[in-house]
Amino acid sequence: MKTCAVVLAAGLGKRMKSATPKVVHNLLGRPVVTYPVEAVKAVTGVSKIVLVIGRHSEDKLKAIFKDDPVVSFAYQENLLGTADALKSGLGCLNGEQFDYTVVTTADAPLIRGETLQGLIDTHISGGNAVTVLSFVSKNPSSYGRLIRNPDGTLKGIVENPDATEEERKINEVNSGIYVFSQHALPLLDMIQVNAKKGEFYLTDIVSVAAEHGLRVDAQKMLDEDEFIGINSRAELLQALNALKRRINRHWMDEGVTLMDENTTLISSSVSIGRDTIIYPNVILEGKTIIGEGCVIYPNVRIVDSIIERDVVVKDSTLIEDSKIDSGAAVGPFAHLRPGAVIGKKAKVGNFVEIKKSTLGNNTKASHLSYIGDAAVGDNVNIGAGTITCNYDGVNKFKTVIEDGVFIGSDSQLVAPVTVGKGAFVGAGSTITHDVPADALAISRVRQRTIIDWVKAKFKK
Ligand code: UD1
Ligand code: CA
């Protein structure tokens, strides 16, 4: 059994009023279109996915899927409607035949692989030519209505502008997702242009097939959320809320405590260990992995990072492309920029920024520091206000701070520079030369104290 999938994504999405194609808009950290593509990948037997692209969406969609070997692109020359889009998609198969073709719209991101699998199973077991995935909608006006014969068999699909008053009352609507058998595809050529919109509607394949005596059927679903189609910003938010809820419920079921379901945004690519506690207003994005027993305090955003177990991330902290080892504490108001690697039980405190640097186990940078391009060993104490001067305006240089070093507060380390094992740097120093192990380096001006200077100056 050979199956291919065609994902229709050539439209611009006028109702979004956006310069960005609708299906490229961000939904919980990922473009909308990546969701249906992922869902069709989960269907057994799908060996090819064709993404139908158009003038407006071409560059961005090609960029999103450039490293995906399963996705190929078909170009729809003119946006002549969903039936024309499918024809463009099939046109790029170079005559390769598939027993079944799954078609999905690219703007319905909540669709699950299991649902598509169920649809194709129904299609095959029913011996259908066309199977439509339908759902019951409380607010059906932005979807096509399913028209059934008195005996319940499917007669056709009518779009809202073309529907009669009576038909508009129907609440079973088209999801824009279908399965076609090979022999149904030639019917695409029989679809007539819709006079009102000047487009060829894929929905019309249902009535054409029924008129030709082919088996058409609909699989009716009851969970409306899974089929939300995004045509406007309001529907984008509706989809976001539904997806957020689905993901948040999943993590609660897996043993994660959420303190506020509404303001916790977790991308579908994130994973979280048991007994982790997440406070309100937390955003977890990308390929972030969080271990067991962590606490993530409010207003934290973590992107593409690995957080091992028992880590505490305190309020208002941003962590990007970084790794934090177990038992460490980061924040409040810390910024881990790409390439920060924080050791076991290390501490990164208030207003500390770390970039492309390693901090060893038990090392502390508790206050107001910038650490960039540095390798910091274990058990190091970095005093308040320490700065690695890693950039001379042209090049970046490395700072090495070996195990057990003590850097006094308000010191600057002018890279390239190495502070050897166990050495001390006196507070307020500007270190421009390497400091040997166990040495004390101090570069501040010696203090002068003039007794009774104030009296002498002001009390004449
Ligand atoms: C479509 C269905 C409607 C269904 C709804 C489900 C038709 C005529 N109507 O309506 O019955 O209830 O989806 O969400 O099919 N596209 C192209 N090329 C085109 C036109 C559209 O690739 O020429 C793509 C769009 O990018 C989009 C998808 O097809 O991803 C659906 O198009 P859209 O304009 O959103 O259709 P709806 O009006 O939502
Ligand atoms: Ca749509």
Short mmCIF file of C-alpha atoms and ligand atoms in Angstrom, two decimals:
data_model
loop_
_atom_site.label_atom_id
_atom_site.label_comp_id
_atom_site.label_asym_id
_atom_site.label_seq_id
_atom_site.Cartn_x
_atom_site.Cartn_y
_atom_site.Cartn_z
CA MET A 1 0.00 0.00 0.00
CA LYS A 2 1.55 3.23 -1.16
CA THR A 3 0.38 6.52 0.32
CA CYS A 4 1.36 10.08 -0.33
CA ALA A 5 0.30 13.27 1.40
CA VAL A 6 -0.37 16.65 -0.14
CA VAL A 7 -0.36 19.69 2.14
CA LEU A 8 -1.98 22.78 0.61
CA ALA A 9 0.00 25.87 1.55
CA ALA A 10 0.06 28.19 -1.44
CA GLY A 11 -2.50 30.69 -0.22
CA LEU A 12 -1.52 34.06 1.17
CA GLY A 13 -4.15 34.30 3.87
CA LYS A 14 -5.59 37.74 3.16
CA ARG A 15 -7.66 37.77 6.33
CA MET A 16 -4.47 37.78 8.44
CA LYS A 17 -3.61 41.24 7.02
CA SER A 18 0.05 40.29 7.15
CA ALA A 19 3.21 40.49 5.02
CA THR A 20 4.01 36.99 6.29
CA PRO A 21 2.19 34.06 4.66
CA LYS A 22 -0.44 32.74 7.05
CA VAL A 23 1.02 29.27 7.47
CA VAL A 24 4.43 30.71 8.39
CA HIS A 25 3.05 32.57 11.40
CA ASN A 26 4.44 31.42 14.73
CA LEU A 27 2.38 29.07 16.84
CA LEU A 28 4.00 28.16 20.16
CA GLY A 29 7.51 28.59 18.81
CA ARG A 30 7.06 26.93 15.42
CA PRO A 31 5.56 27.90 12.04
CA VAL A 32 1.92 26.79 11.68
CA VAL A 33 2.71 24.62 8.62
CA THR A 34 5.14 22.39 10.52
CA TYR A 35 2.26 20.91 12.55
CA PRO A 36 0.23 19.30 9.74
CA VAL A 37 3.44 18.13 8.09
CA GLU A 38 4.44 16.41 11.34
CA ALA A 39 0.96 14.89 11.65
CA VAL A 40 1.00 13.34 8.15
CA LYS A 41 4.45 11.92 8.85
CA ALA A 42 2.91 9.87 11.66
CA VAL A 43 0.57 8.05 9.25
CA THR A 44 1.84 4.58 8.35
CA GLY A 45 2.83 4.13 4.75
CA VAL A 46 3.26 7.82 3.88
CA SER A 47 6.45 7.83 1.84
CA LYS A 48 6.14 11.23 0.24
CA ILE A 49 4.86 14.61 1.37
CA VAL A 50 4.20 17.26 -1.25
CA LEU A 51 3.88 20.81 -0.02
CA VAL A 52 2.00 23.04 -2.45
CA ILE A 53 3.58 26.48 -2.41
CA GLY A 54 2.86 29.70 -4.27
CA ARG A 55 4.42 33.01 -5.11
CA HIS A 56 3.83 34.48 -1.66
CA SER A 57 4.93 31.54 0.42
CA GLU A 58 7.64 29.90 -1.72
CA ASP A 59 10.87 31.25 -0.18
CA LYS A 60 9.84 30.97 3.43
CA LEU A 61 8.38 27.47 3.11
CA LYS A 62 11.44 26.18 1.23
CA ALA A 63 13.62 27.56 4.01
CA ILE A 64 11.55 25.90 6.75
CA PHE A 65 11.75 22.43 5.15
CA LYS A 66 15.17 22.66 3.49
CA ASP A 67 16.62 19.85 5.60
CA ASP A 68 13.58 17.59 5.42
CA PRO A 69 14.15 14.73 2.95
CA VAL A 70 10.49 13.60 2.97
CA VAL A 71 9.03 16.95 1.90
CA SER A 72 9.06 17.99 -1.75
CA PHE A 73 7.61 21.16 -3.22
CA ALA A 74 5.01 21.73 -5.90
CA TYR A 75 4.48 25.21 -7.26
CA GLN A 76 0.95 26.46 -7.85
CA GLU A 77 1.32 29.05 -10.59
CA ASN A 78 -1.91 30.96 -9.94
CA LEU A 79 -4.00 30.70 -6.81
CA LEU A 80 -7.03 29.19 -8.50
CA GLY A 81 -8.41 27.42 -5.46
CA THR A 82 -7.95 24.26 -3.42
CA ALA A 83 -8.77 21.86 -6.28
CA ASP A 84 -6.19 23.54 -8.48
CA ALA A 85 -3.72 23.43 -5.60
CA LEU A 86 -4.15 19.65 -5.30
CA LYS A 87 -3.69 19.27 -9.06
CA SER A 88 -0.43 21.21 -8.80
CA GLY A 89 0.63 18.90 -5.98
CA LEU A 90 -0.12 15.74 -7.94
CA GLY A 91 1.62 17.24 -10.97
CA CYS A 92 4.99 17.02 -9.24
CA LEU A 93 4.76 13.26 -8.64
CA ASN A 94 6.09 12.60 -12.19
CA GLY A 95 3.48 9.95 -12.83
CA GLU A 96 4.36 7.97 -9.69
CA GLN A 97 1.18 6.19 -8.58
CA PHE A 98 -0.05 6.01 -4.99
CA ASP A 99 -2.96 3.89 -3.77
CA TYR A 100 -4.08 6.64 -1.41
CA THR A 101 -3.56 10.36 -1.22
CA VAL A 102 -4.08 12.17 2.08
CA VAL A 103 -4.80 15.87 1.59
CA THR A 104 -4.62 18.39 4.39
CA THR A 105 -4.85 22.12 4.52
CA ALA A 106 -1.71 23.71 5.96
CA ASP A 107 -3.64 26.09 8.18
CA ALA A 108 -5.19 23.53 10.55
CA PRO A 109 -2.28 22.85 12.93
CA LEU A 110 -3.97 20.88 15.72
CA ILE A 111 -4.62 17.81 13.64
CA ARG A 112 -3.12 14.70 15.22
CA GLY A 113 -1.44 11.82 13.44
CA GLU A 114 -3.80 9.34 15.14
CA THR A 115 -6.81 11.12 13.68
CA LEU A 116 -5.35 10.99 10.17
CA GLN A 117 -4.56 7.31 10.71
CA GLY A 118 -8.17 6.71 11.75
CA LEU A 119 -9.39 8.53 8.65
CA ILE A 120 -7.31 6.45 6.28
CA ASP A 121 -8.34 3.25 8.06
CA THR A 122 -12.01 4.22 7.65
CA HIS A 123 -11.37 5.04 4.01
CA ILE A 124 -9.78 1.67 3.28
CA SER A 125 -12.22 -0.46 5.28
CA GLY A 126 -15.19 1.35 3.70
CA GLY A 127 -13.78 0.90 0.20
CA ASN A 128 -14.33 4.61 -0.36
CA ALA A 129 -13.21 6.71 -3.28
CA VAL A 130 -13.32 9.90 -1.20
CA THR A 131 -13.41 10.25 2.59
CA VAL A 132 -13.79 13.66 4.19
CA LEU A 133 -12.87 14.42 7.78
CA SER A 134 -15.76 16.43 9.20
CA PHE A 135 -16.44 17.86 12.62
CA VAL A 136 -19.25 19.44 14.56
CA SER A 137 -18.72 23.15 15.04
CA LYS A 138 -20.42 25.56 17.43
CA ASN A 139 -19.61 28.40 15.08
CA PRO A 140 -19.66 26.86 11.60
CA SER A 141 -19.62 30.07 9.55
CA SER A 142 -15.97 29.93 8.45
CA TYR A 143 -16.19 26.34 7.21
CA GLY A 144 -17.86 24.44 4.36
CA ARG A 145 -21.09 22.62 5.40
CA LEU A 146 -21.60 18.92 4.73
CA ILE A 147 -24.83 18.30 2.84
CA ARG A 148 -26.30 14.86 3.35
CA ASN A 149 -29.09 13.02 1.54
CA PRO A 150 -32.18 11.98 3.52
CA ASP A 151 -30.62 8.51 3.93
CA GLY A 152 -27.53 10.08 5.51
CA THR A 153 -25.17 9.53 2.60
CA LEU A 154 -22.99 12.42 1.61
CA LYS A 155 -24.23 14.65 -1.20
CA GLY A 156 -21.75 17.49 -1.26
CA ILE A 157 -20.05 20.35 0.56
CA VAL A 158 -21.26 23.94 0.34
CA GLU A 159 -19.10 26.92 1.29
CA ASN A 160 -20.65 29.57 3.52
CA PRO A 161 -21.16 32.26 0.85
CA ASP A 162 -22.89 29.73 -1.42
CA ALA A 163 -25.07 28.17 1.29
CA THR A 164 -28.79 28.75 1.68
CA GLU A 165 -30.26 29.89 5.00
CA GLU A 166 -31.27 26.27 5.66
CA GLU A 167 -27.78 24.94 4.83
CA ARG A 168 -26.12 27.51 7.07
CA LYS A 169 -27.87 25.91 10.04
CA ILE A 170 -25.92 22.69 9.47
CA ASN A 171 -23.19 22.32 12.06
CA GLU A 172 -21.28 19.42 10.51
CA VAL A 173 -18.43 21.08 8.64
CA ASN A 174 -15.44 20.25 6.47
CA SER A 175 -12.02 20.11 8.14
CA GLY A 176 -10.23 20.50 4.79
CA ILE A 177 -8.70 17.05 5.30
CA TYR A 178 -9.47 14.18 2.92
CA VAL A 179 -8.32 10.79 1.69
CA PHE A 180 -8.62 9.94 -2.02
CA SER A 181 -8.19 6.62 -3.73
CA GLN A 182 -6.19 6.64 -6.92
CA HIS A 183 -9.29 6.24 -9.10
CA ALA A 184 -10.96 9.35 -7.63
CA LEU A 185 -8.21 11.75 -8.67
CA PRO A 186 -9.24 12.14 -12.34
CA LEU A 187 -12.50 13.69 -11.02
CA LEU A 188 -10.48 16.81 -10.20
CA ASP A 189 -10.71 17.74 -13.89
CA MET A 190 -14.50 17.74 -13.72
CA ILE A 191 -14.74 20.39 -11.02
CA GLN A 192 -16.31 23.58 -12.36
CA VAL A 193 -15.11 27.02 -11.40
CA ASN A 194 -17.04 28.66 -8.55
CA ALA A 195 -18.68 31.67 -10.13
CA LYS A 196 -18.60 33.89 -7.05
CA LYS A 197 -14.88 33.47 -6.29
CA GLY A 198 -13.47 32.37 -9.63
CA GLU A 199 -11.77 29.43 -7.90
CA PHE A 200 -11.90 25.66 -8.28
CA TYR A 201 -13.07 24.21 -4.96
CA LEU A 202 -11.70 20.86 -3.85
CA THR A 203 -14.86 20.46 -1.81
CA ASP A 204 -16.79 19.99 -5.06
CA ILE A 205 -15.07 16.64 -5.61
CA VAL A 206 -17.58 15.17 -3.14
CA SER A 207 -20.64 15.96 -5.24
CA VAL A 208 -18.84 15.07 -8.48
CA ALA A 209 -17.83 11.67 -7.07
CA ALA A 210 -21.31 11.05 -5.66
CA GLU A 211 -22.90 11.90 -9.02
CA HIS A 212 -20.58 9.39 -10.69
CA GLY A 213 -21.70 6.68 -8.30
CA LEU A 214 -18.40 6.50 -6.38
CA ARG A 215 -18.38 5.81 -2.65
CA VAL A 216 -17.99 9.04 -0.68
CA ASP A 217 -18.20 9.24 3.06
CA ALA A 218 -17.31 11.48 5.97
CA GLN A 219 -15.68 10.58 9.23
CA LYS A 220 -17.34 12.82 11.78
CA MET A 221 -15.35 14.06 14.77
CA LEU A 222 -16.65 15.75 17.89
CA ASP A 223 -13.63 17.59 19.29
CA GLU A 224 -13.83 20.85 17.41
CA ASP A 225 -10.48 22.17 18.70
CA GLU A 226 -8.47 19.69 16.68
CA PHE A 227 -9.70 21.16 13.41
CA ILE A 228 -9.45 24.89 14.02
CA GLY A 229 -8.47 26.47 10.71
CA ILE A 230 -6.44 29.64 10.96
CA ASN A 231 -7.66 32.38 8.65
CA SER A 232 -7.43 35.39 10.95
CA ARG A 233 -5.44 36.58 13.95
CA ALA A 234 -8.37 35.70 16.18
CA GLU A 235 -8.31 32.12 14.90
CA LEU A 236 -4.53 32.04 15.37
CA LEU A 237 -5.10 32.87 19.04
CA GLN A 238 -7.89 30.31 19.26
CA ALA A 239 -5.51 27.66 17.89
CA LEU A 240 -2.79 28.80 20.30
CA ASN A 241 -5.11 28.45 23.26
CA ALA A 242 -6.27 25.00 22.22
CA LEU A 243 -2.73 23.78 21.59
CA LYS A 244 -1.47 25.30 24.83
CA ARG A 245 -4.20 23.54 26.75
CA ARG A 246 -3.48 20.21 25.06
CA ILE A 247 0.24 20.44 25.83
CA ASN A 248 -0.19 21.74 29.40
CA ARG A 249 -2.68 18.97 30.21
CA HIS A 250 -0.21 16.43 28.83
CA TRP A 251 2.59 17.62 31.12
CA MET A 252 0.32 17.69 34.16
CA ASP A 253 -0.65 14.10 33.34
CA GLU A 254 3.07 13.31 33.24
CA GLY A 255 3.62 14.66 36.76
CA VAL A 256 4.59 18.29 36.22
CA THR A 257 3.01 20.96 38.44
CA LEU A 258 1.75 24.04 36.63
CA MET A 259 0.59 26.98 38.70
CA ASP A 260 -1.18 28.73 35.87
CA GLU A 261 -2.36 26.86 32.81
CA ASN A 262 -3.21 30.05 30.97
CA THR A 263 0.13 31.79 31.07
CA THR A 264 2.39 28.77 30.67
CA LEU A 265 3.51 28.35 27.06
CA ILE A 266 5.28 25.08 26.28
CA SER A 267 6.26 24.24 22.71
CA SER A 268 5.41 20.76 21.50
CA SER A 269 9.12 19.96 21.09
CA VAL A 270 9.91 20.51 24.80
CA SER A 271 10.18 17.75 27.39
CA ILE A 272 9.87 18.10 31.18
CA GLY A 273 10.69 15.69 34.00
CA ARG A 274 8.42 14.72 36.88
CA ASP A 275 7.97 16.86 39.96
CA THR A 276 9.17 19.95 38.19
CA ILE A 277 7.19 22.99 39.31
CA ILE A 278 6.40 25.76 36.88
CA TYR A 279 5.22 29.16 38.10
CA PRO A 280 3.05 31.52 36.00
CA ASN A 281 4.31 33.32 32.88
CA VAL A 282 6.90 30.76 31.89
CA ILE A 283 7.73 30.13 28.22
CA LEU A 284 9.60 26.98 27.20
CA GLU A 285 10.55 26.83 23.54
CA GLY A 286 12.45 24.84 20.94
CA LYS A 287 14.35 21.67 21.83
CA THR A 288 14.39 22.44 25.54
CA ILE A 289 14.72 19.50 27.91
CA ILE A 290 14.03 20.01 31.61
CA GLY A 291 14.89 17.32 34.13
CA GLU A 292 13.04 16.13 37.20
CA GLY A 293 12.49 18.18 40.32
CA CYS A 294 13.31 21.59 38.87
CA VAL A 295 11.59 24.81 39.92
CA ILE A 296 11.00 27.45 37.25
CA TYR A 297 9.90 30.71 38.83
CA PRO A 298 7.76 33.37 37.09
CA ASN A 299 8.63 35.28 33.91
CA VAL A 300 11.29 32.88 32.70
CA ARG A 301 11.89 32.03 29.02
CA ILE A 302 14.02 29.03 28.13
CA VAL A 303 14.88 28.31 24.49
CA ASP A 304 16.72 25.27 23.05
CA SER A 305 18.41 24.48 26.36
CA ILE A 306 19.11 21.46 28.52
CA ILE A 307 18.35 21.81 32.21
CA GLU A 308 19.36 18.82 34.31
CA ARG A 309 17.51 17.71 37.43
CA ASP A 310 16.94 19.81 40.57
CA VAL A 311 17.84 23.09 38.94
CA VAL A 312 16.21 26.29 40.19
CA VAL A 313 15.62 29.04 37.69
CA LYS A 314 14.63 32.18 39.59
CA ASP A 315 12.36 34.95 38.40
CA SER A 316 12.76 36.87 35.14
CA THR A 317 15.58 34.90 33.58
CA LEU A 318 16.30 34.28 29.88
CA ILE A 319 18.17 31.11 28.90
CA GLU A 320 19.08 30.47 25.27
CA ASP A 321 20.90 27.51 23.76
CA SER A 322 22.61 26.70 27.05
CA LYS A 323 23.14 23.78 29.38
CA ILE A 324 22.70 23.78 33.17
CA ASP A 325 23.88 20.84 35.22
CA SER A 326 22.00 19.36 38.18
CA GLY A 327 21.44 21.30 41.37
CA ALA A 328 22.49 24.64 39.92
CA ALA A 329 20.59 27.88 40.54
CA VAL A 330 20.23 30.64 37.97
CA GLY A 331 18.65 34.07 38.37
CA PRO A 332 16.78 36.18 39.25
CA PHE A 333 17.30 38.46 36.24
CA ALA A 334 20.06 36.38 34.69
CA HIS A 335 20.75 36.00 30.97
CA LEU A 336 22.39 32.85 29.69
CA ARG A 337 23.20 33.50 26.06
CA PRO A 338 24.06 30.78 23.52
CA GLY A 339 26.87 28.51 24.61
CA ALA A 340 26.62 28.97 28.37
CA VAL A 341 27.41 25.74 30.22
CA ILE A 342 26.78 25.85 33.96
CA GLY A 343 28.24 23.16 36.24
CA LYS A 344 26.67 21.11 39.01
CA LYS A 345 25.47 23.15 42.00
CA ALA A 346 26.88 26.29 40.44
CA LYS A 347 25.20 29.61 41.12
CA VAL A 348 24.50 32.37 38.64
CA GLY A 349 22.81 35.25 40.42
CA ASN A 350 21.22 38.63 39.93
CA PHE A 351 21.97 40.52 36.73
CA VAL A 352 24.64 38.13 35.50
CA GLU A 353 25.12 37.66 31.75
CA ILE A 354 27.01 34.64 30.46
CA LYS A 355 27.88 33.96 26.82
CA LYS A 356 29.80 31.06 25.23
CA SER A 357 31.40 30.19 28.55
CA THR A 358 31.74 27.24 30.87
CA LEU A 359 31.29 27.56 34.62
CA GLY A 360 32.57 24.58 36.60
CA ASN A 361 30.89 22.72 39.46
CA ASN A 362 30.13 24.76 42.60
CA THR A 363 31.31 27.94 40.96
CA LYS A 364 29.50 31.13 41.91
CA ALA A 365 28.90 34.33 39.99
CA SER A 366 26.30 35.82 42.25
CA HIS A 367 25.94 39.44 41.22
CA LEU A 368 26.21 41.86 38.29
CA SER A 369 28.79 40.16 36.05
CA TYR A 370 29.51 39.69 32.36
CA ILE A 371 31.30 36.47 31.52
CA GLY A 372 31.95 35.95 27.81
CA ASP A 373 34.25 33.53 25.95
CA ALA A 374 35.54 32.19 29.26
CA ALA A 375 36.44 28.80 30.69
CA VAL A 376 35.87 28.97 34.43
CA GLY A 377 36.87 25.96 36.54
CA ASP A 378 35.31 24.36 39.61
CA ASN A 379 34.86 26.08 42.99
CA VAL A 380 35.59 29.52 41.62
CA ASN A 381 34.18 32.63 43.28
CA ILE A 382 33.49 35.46 40.91
CA GLY A 383 32.93 38.66 42.87
CA ALA A 384 30.19 41.18 42.19
CA GLY A 385 30.69 43.27 39.10
CA THR A 386 33.42 41.15 37.52
CA ILE A 387 33.75 41.62 33.77
CA THR A 388 35.62 39.62 31.18
CA CYS A 389 36.82 42.12 28.57
CA ASN A 390 36.64 39.69 25.67
CA TYR A 391 36.38 42.07 22.73
CA ASP A 392 38.85 44.65 21.47
CA GLY A 393 36.48 46.06 18.86
CA VAL A 394 37.69 43.63 16.18
CA ASN A 395 38.35 40.20 17.69
CA LYS A 396 37.12 38.11 20.61
CA PHE A 397 39.58 36.61 23.10
CA LYS A 398 39.37 33.95 25.74
CA THR A 399 39.61 34.20 29.51
CA VAL A 400 40.66 31.13 31.48
CA ILE A 401 39.98 30.98 35.21
CA GLU A 402 41.25 27.76 36.74
CA ASP A 403 39.81 25.78 39.66
CA GLY A 404 39.54 27.39 43.07
CA VAL A 405 40.28 30.94 41.93
CA PHE A 406 38.87 33.93 43.86
CA ILE A 407 38.13 36.99 41.76
CA GLY A 408 37.55 40.05 43.94
CA SER A 409 34.59 42.31 43.23
CA ASP A 410 34.65 44.86 40.44
CA SER A 411 37.57 43.30 38.59
CA GLN A 412 38.14 43.36 34.86
CA LEU A 413 39.92 40.48 33.15
CA VAL A 414 41.34 41.72 29.85
CA ALA A 415 41.46 38.72 27.52
CA PRO A 416 43.39 36.80 26.44
CA VAL A 417 44.33 36.09 30.01
CA THR A 418 44.64 33.12 32.37
CA VAL A 419 44.25 33.13 36.13
CA GLY A 420 46.01 30.01 37.45
CA LYS A 421 44.66 27.47 39.90
CA GLY A 422 43.91 28.76 43.38
CA ALA A 423 45.04 32.33 42.61
CA PHE A 424 43.46 35.45 44.12
CA VAL A 425 42.63 38.66 42.32
CA GLY A 426 42.20 41.64 44.60
CA ALA A 427 38.98 43.61 44.38
CA GLY A 428 38.95 46.42 41.84
CA SER A 429 41.82 45.02 39.75
CA THR A 430 42.29 45.27 36.01
CA ILE A 431 44.10 42.09 35.07
CA THR A 432 46.03 42.31 31.81
CA HIS A 433 48.71 39.65 32.39
CA ASP A 434 48.40 35.97 33.29
CA VAL A 435 48.31 35.26 37.02
CA PRO A 436 50.24 32.13 38.11
CA ALA A 437 48.67 29.52 40.34
CA ASP A 438 48.38 30.44 44.02
CA ALA A 439 49.50 34.05 43.39
CA LEU A 440 47.73 37.24 44.42
CA ALA A 441 47.27 39.78 41.67
CA ILE A 442 46.20 43.26 42.59
CA SER A 443 46.35 46.22 40.25
CA ARG A 444 44.41 48.99 41.94
CA VAL A 445 45.97 52.26 43.04
CA ARG A 446 47.13 52.23 46.64
CA GLN A 447 44.76 54.12 48.93
CA ARG A 448 45.81 57.50 50.26
CA THR A 449 44.09 58.82 53.41
CA ILE A 450 44.61 62.45 54.40
CA ILE A 451 43.60 63.01 58.00
CA ASP A 452 41.35 66.05 58.63
CA TRP A 453 41.36 67.00 54.92
CA VAL A 454 37.68 68.02 55.03
CA LYS A 455 38.15 70.20 58.06
CA ALA A 456 41.12 71.91 56.50
CA LYS A 457 39.30 72.62 53.24
CA PHE A 458 35.88 73.75 54.43
CA LYS A 459 36.20 75.05 57.96
CA LYS A 460 38.54 77.99 57.55
C1 UD1 B 1 -11.39 25.45 3.19
C2 UD1 B 1 -12.52 24.61 2.61
C3 UD1 B 1 -13.66 24.57 3.63
C4 UD1 B 1 -13.17 24.01 4.95
C5 UD1 B 1 -11.95 24.80 5.46
C6 UD1 B 1 -11.35 24.08 6.64
C7 UD1 B 1 -12.45 24.89 0.18
C8 UD1 B 1 -13.08 25.56 -0.98
N1 UD1 B 1 -12.97 25.17 1.37
O1 UD1 B 1 -11.89 26.77 3.33
O2 UD1 B 1 -14.70 23.76 3.15
O3 UD1 B 1 -14.20 24.02 5.89
O4 UD1 B 1 -10.95 24.89 4.43
O5 UD1 B 1 -10.39 24.85 7.28
O6 UD1 B 1 -11.55 24.11 0.00
N2 UD1 B 1 -4.72 27.01 -0.87
C9 UD1 B 1 -3.81 26.79 -1.88
N3 UD1 B 1 -4.08 27.28 -3.11
C10 UD1 B 1 -5.21 27.98 -3.40
C11 UD1 B 1 -6.14 28.20 -2.34
C12 UD1 B 1 -5.87 27.70 -1.09
O7 UD1 B 1 -2.77 26.17 -1.68
O8 UD1 B 1 -5.38 28.40 -4.55
C13 UD1 B 1 -4.41 26.47 0.47
C14 UD1 B 1 -4.30 27.54 1.54
O9 UD1 B 1 -2.94 27.95 1.70
C15 UD1 B 1 -4.82 26.85 2.78
C16 UD1 B 1 -5.76 25.77 2.25
O10 UD1 B 1 -5.48 25.64 0.86
O11 UD1 B 1 -3.80 26.25 3.54
C17 UD1 B 1 -7.22 26.13 2.45
O12 UD1 B 1 -7.49 27.38 1.85
P1 UD1 B 1 -8.33 28.51 2.58
O13 UD1 B 1 -8.40 29.68 1.70
O14 UD1 B 1 -7.83 28.69 3.95
O15 UD1 B 1 -9.75 27.79 2.60
P2 UD1 B 1 -10.97 28.07 3.59
O16 UD1 B 1 -11.72 29.23 3.08
O17 UD1 B 1 -10.53 28.08 4.97
CA CA B 2 -8.61 27.95 5.99
#
